[in-house]
Coordinates of C-alpha atoms in Angstrom, one line a residue:
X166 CA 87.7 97.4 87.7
X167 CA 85.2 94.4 86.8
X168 CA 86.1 91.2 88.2
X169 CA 87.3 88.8 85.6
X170 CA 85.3 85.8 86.5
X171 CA 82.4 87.9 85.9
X172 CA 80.2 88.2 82.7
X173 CA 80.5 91.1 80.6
X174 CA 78.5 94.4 81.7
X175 CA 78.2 97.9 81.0
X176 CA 77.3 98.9 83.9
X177 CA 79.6 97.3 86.0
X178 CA 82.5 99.7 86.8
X179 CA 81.6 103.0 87.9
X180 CA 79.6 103.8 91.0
X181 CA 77.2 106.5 89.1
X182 CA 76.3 103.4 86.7
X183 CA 74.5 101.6 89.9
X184 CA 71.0 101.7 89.1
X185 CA 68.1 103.0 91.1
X186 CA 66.6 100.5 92.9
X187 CA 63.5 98.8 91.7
X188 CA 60.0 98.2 93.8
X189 CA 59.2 94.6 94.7
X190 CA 56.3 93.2 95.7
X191 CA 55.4 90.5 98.8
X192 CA 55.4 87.7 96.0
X193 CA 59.0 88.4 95.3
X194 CA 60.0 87.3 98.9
X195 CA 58.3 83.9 98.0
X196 CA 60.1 83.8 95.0
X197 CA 63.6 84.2 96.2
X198 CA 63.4 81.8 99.2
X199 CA 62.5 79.1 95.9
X200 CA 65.2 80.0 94.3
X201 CA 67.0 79.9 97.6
X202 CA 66.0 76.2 98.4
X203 CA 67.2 75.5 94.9
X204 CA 70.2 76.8 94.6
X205 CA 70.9 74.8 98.3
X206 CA 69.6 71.9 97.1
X207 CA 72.2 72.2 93.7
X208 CA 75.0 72.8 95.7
X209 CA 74.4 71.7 99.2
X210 CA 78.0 71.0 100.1
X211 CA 78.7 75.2 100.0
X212 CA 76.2 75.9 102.1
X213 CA 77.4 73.4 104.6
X214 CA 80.7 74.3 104.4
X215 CA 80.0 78.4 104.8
X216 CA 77.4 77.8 107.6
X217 CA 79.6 75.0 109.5
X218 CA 81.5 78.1 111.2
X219 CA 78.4 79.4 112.7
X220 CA 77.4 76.5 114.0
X221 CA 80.8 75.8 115.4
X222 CA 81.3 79.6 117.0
X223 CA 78.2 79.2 118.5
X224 CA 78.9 75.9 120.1
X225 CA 82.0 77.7 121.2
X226 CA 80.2 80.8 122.7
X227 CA 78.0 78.7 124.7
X228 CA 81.0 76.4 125.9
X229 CA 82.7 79.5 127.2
X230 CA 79.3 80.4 128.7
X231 CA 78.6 77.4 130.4
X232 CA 82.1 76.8 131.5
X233 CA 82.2 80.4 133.3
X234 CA 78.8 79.9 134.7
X235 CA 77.2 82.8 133.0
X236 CA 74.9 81.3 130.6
X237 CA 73.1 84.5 130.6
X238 CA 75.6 86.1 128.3
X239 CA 74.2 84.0 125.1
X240 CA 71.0 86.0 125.5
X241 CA 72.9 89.2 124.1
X242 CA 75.0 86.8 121.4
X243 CA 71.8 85.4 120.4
X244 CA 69.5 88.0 119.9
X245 CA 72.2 90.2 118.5
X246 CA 73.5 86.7 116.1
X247 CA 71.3 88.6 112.8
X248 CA 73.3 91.2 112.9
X249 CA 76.5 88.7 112.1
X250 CA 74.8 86.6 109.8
X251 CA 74.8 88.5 106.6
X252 CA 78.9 88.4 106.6
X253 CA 78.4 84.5 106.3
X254 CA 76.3 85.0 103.5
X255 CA 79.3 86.2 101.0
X256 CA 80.1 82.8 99.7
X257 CA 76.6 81.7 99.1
X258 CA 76.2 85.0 97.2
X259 CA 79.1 83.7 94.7
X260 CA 77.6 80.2 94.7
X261 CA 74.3 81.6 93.7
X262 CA 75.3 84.2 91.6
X263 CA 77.6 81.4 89.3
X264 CA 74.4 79.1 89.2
X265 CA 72.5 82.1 87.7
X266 CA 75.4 83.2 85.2
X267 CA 75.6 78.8 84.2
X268 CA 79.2 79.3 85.4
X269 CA 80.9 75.7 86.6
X270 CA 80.2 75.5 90.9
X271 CA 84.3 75.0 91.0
X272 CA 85.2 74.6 94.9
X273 CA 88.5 76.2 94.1
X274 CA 87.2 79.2 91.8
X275 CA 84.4 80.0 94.6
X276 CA 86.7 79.8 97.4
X277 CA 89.4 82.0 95.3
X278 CA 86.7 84.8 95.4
X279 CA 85.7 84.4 98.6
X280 CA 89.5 84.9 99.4
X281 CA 90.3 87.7 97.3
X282 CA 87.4 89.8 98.7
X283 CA 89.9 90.9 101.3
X284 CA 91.9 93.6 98.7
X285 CA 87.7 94.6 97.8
X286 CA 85.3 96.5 100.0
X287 CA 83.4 93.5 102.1
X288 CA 86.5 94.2 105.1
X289 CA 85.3 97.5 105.2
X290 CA 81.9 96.8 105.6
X291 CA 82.7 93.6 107.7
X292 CA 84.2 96.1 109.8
X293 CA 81.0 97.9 110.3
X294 CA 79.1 94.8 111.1
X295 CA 82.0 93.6 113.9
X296 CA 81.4 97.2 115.2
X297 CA 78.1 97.1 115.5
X298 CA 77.7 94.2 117.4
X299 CA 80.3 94.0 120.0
X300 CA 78.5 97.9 120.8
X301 CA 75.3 96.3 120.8
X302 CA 77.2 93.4 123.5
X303 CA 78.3 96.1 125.2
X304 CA 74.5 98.2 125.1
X305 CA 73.3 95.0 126.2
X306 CA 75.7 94.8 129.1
X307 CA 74.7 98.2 130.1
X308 CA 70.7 97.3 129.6
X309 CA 71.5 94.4 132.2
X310 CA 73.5 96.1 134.9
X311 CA 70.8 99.0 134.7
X312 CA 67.6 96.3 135.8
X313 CA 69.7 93.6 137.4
X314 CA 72.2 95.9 139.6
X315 CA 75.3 93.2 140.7
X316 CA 72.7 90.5 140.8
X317 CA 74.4 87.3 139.1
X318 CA 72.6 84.7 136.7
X319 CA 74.8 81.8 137.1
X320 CA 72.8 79.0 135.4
X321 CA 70.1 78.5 133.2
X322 CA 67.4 77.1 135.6
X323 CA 68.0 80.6 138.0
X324 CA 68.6 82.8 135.0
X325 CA 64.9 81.5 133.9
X326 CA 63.4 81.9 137.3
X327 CA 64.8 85.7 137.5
X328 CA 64.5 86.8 133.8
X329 CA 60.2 85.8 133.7
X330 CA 59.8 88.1 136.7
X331 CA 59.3 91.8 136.8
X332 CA 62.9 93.5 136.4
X333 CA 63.8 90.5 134.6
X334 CA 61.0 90.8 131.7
X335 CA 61.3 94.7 131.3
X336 CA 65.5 94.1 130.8
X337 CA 64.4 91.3 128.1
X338 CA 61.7 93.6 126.0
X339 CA 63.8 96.9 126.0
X340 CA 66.7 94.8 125.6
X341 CA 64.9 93.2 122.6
X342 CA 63.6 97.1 121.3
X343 CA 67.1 98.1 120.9
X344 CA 68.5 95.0 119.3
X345 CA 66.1 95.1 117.0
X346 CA 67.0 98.7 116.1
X347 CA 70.3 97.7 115.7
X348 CA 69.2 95.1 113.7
X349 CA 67.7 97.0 111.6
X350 CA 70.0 99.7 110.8
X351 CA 73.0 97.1 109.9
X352 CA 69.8 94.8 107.7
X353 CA 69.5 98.3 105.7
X354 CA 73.4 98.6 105.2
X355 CA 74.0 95.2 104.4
X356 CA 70.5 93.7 102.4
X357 CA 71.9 94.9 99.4
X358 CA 75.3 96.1 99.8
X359 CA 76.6 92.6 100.7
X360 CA 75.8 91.8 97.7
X361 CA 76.4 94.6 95.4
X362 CA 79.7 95.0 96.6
X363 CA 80.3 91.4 95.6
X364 CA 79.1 92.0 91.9
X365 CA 80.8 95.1 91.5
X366 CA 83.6 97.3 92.1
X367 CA 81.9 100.1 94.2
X368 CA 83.2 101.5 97.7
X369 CA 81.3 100.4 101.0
X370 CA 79.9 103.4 101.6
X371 CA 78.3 103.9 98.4
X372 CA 76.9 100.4 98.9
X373 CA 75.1 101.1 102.3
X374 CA 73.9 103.8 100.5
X375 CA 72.3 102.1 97.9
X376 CA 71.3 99.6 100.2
X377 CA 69.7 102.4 102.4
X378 CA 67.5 103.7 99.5
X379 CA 66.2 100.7 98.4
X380 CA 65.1 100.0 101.7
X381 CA 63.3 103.1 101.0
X382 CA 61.5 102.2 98.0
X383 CA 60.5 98.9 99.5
X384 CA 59.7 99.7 103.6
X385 CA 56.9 96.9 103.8
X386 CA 58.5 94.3 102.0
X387 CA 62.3 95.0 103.5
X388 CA 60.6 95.1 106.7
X389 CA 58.7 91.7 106.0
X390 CA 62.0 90.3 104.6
X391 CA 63.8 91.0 107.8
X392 CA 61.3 89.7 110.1
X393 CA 61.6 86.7 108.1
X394 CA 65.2 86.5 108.5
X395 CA 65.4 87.3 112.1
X396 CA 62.7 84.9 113.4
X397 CA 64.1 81.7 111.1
X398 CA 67.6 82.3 112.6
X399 CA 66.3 82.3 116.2
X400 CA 64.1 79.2 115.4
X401 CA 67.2 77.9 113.7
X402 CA 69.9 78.7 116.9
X403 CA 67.2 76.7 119.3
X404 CA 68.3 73.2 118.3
X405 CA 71.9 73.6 119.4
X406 CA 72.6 75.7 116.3
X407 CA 72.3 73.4 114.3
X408 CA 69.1 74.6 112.3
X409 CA 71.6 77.7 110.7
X410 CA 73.2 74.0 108.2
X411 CA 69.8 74.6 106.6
X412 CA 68.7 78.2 107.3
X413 CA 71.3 80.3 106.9
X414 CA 72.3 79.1 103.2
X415 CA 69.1 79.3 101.9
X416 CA 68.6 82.7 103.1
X417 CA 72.2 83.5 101.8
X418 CA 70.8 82.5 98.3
X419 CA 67.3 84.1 98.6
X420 CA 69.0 87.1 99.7
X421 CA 71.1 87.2 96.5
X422 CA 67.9 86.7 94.4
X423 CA 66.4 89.6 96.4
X424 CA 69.4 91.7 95.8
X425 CA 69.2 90.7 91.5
X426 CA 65.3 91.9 91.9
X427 CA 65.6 95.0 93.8
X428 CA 68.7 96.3 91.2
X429 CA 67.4 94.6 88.2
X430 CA 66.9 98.0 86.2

């Protein structure tokens, strides 16, 4: 069933209509971060609004950290924070996906979407992503009981001093290994099913499919996209969170302009 809002397309209601996914080239990643900034910059109040709740749950996580004397515990939110981040990205998708169709930026329209996803597939794969995480908490648990023993970090000037030295730096790289395979995994799901299953009405499984294979057809550039990603959301957390007001929507709308490239056939 198409979407009403959206423009008319042929190929927009079956799942065998999805096309294969195009190749992109390095240049294309430059490209969509432009279009990204623009899109930001056209409709900055959005991406405020959407990335407002990441800054706030992250000011929460570290209150409750702080307050229970285990600061440690935002290492695992942190470096596992990418694999949240493409769920905030839903509403920037519509944002940027109205300024490309010259649809009106209507706060009330955009939010109406954002609300009705709940009857679509995005739960489903929102589910995923919640999964994924709180198993990659509890991995990360696991990593830190196996090198630390009962040993208790209980503020951040003795969690420094004991994470730089020997059990403390091995915990922190194969910690960082296996986040960053979970990391990847849920980037391949979500890089373009997010944002297919936004534009039309497919299941969430045939998205991370699709998703899946054009990660295929595009390993160096995926790969180079996600590093990008991952490394401007940590550089983004590091001033109190509050570098994600910029960063996260104008990845959210550069990865919309990737997605539009990648299934453009």
């Amino acid at each position: 069933m198409t979407r009403p809002d959206l423009p008319a397309r042929d190929d927009h209601n079956l799942p065998d209509d999805i096309p294969e996914p195009a190749q992109i080239a390095l240049s294309d990643l430059s490209a969509a971060l432009t279009l990204g900034w623009r899109d930001f910059r056209r409709a900055p109040a959005f991406g405020l609004m959407f990335s407002a709740f990441y800054v706030l749950g992250g000011w929460a996580l570290a209150s409750v950290a702080f307050a229970s004397g285990r600061d440690w515990w935002l290492i695992p939110f942190i470096l596992g924070f990418p694999l949240i981040a493409p769920f905030a990205a839903t509403g920037l998708y519509e944002v940027s996906r109205r300024i490309e169709a010259g649809q009106p930026l209507e706060t009330a329209r955009i939010l109406r979407v954002v609300f009705e996803q709940r009857q679509r597939q995005i739960p489903s794969m929102a589910m995923v992503i919640l999964l994924l995480f709180m198993f990659w908490v509890f991995v990360a648990h696991t990593v830190f009981a196996l090198f630390m023993g009962v040993s208790a970090l209980t503020h951040i000037t003795s969690s420094a001093e004991v994470l730089l030295q020997g059990r403390g730096l091995a915990m922190l790289v194969l910690g960082t290994l296996i986040g960053g395979g979970f990391a990847a995994v849920l980037f391949s799901f979500t890089v373009v099913g997010l944002p297919l299953l936004l534009d039309r009405e497919v299941d969430f499984i045939t998205a991370i499919i699709t998703s899946c294979r054009a990660v295929a057809a595009n390993p160096g550039v995926m790969a180079a996209w996600a590093a990008l990603i991952a490394i401007w959301l940590f550089v983004a957390i590091i001033p109190g969170f509050l570098g994600l007001l910029i960063v996260l929507p104008v990845l959210g709308h550069a990865s919309w302009h990737i997605y539009r490239r990648v299934m453009a056939n």
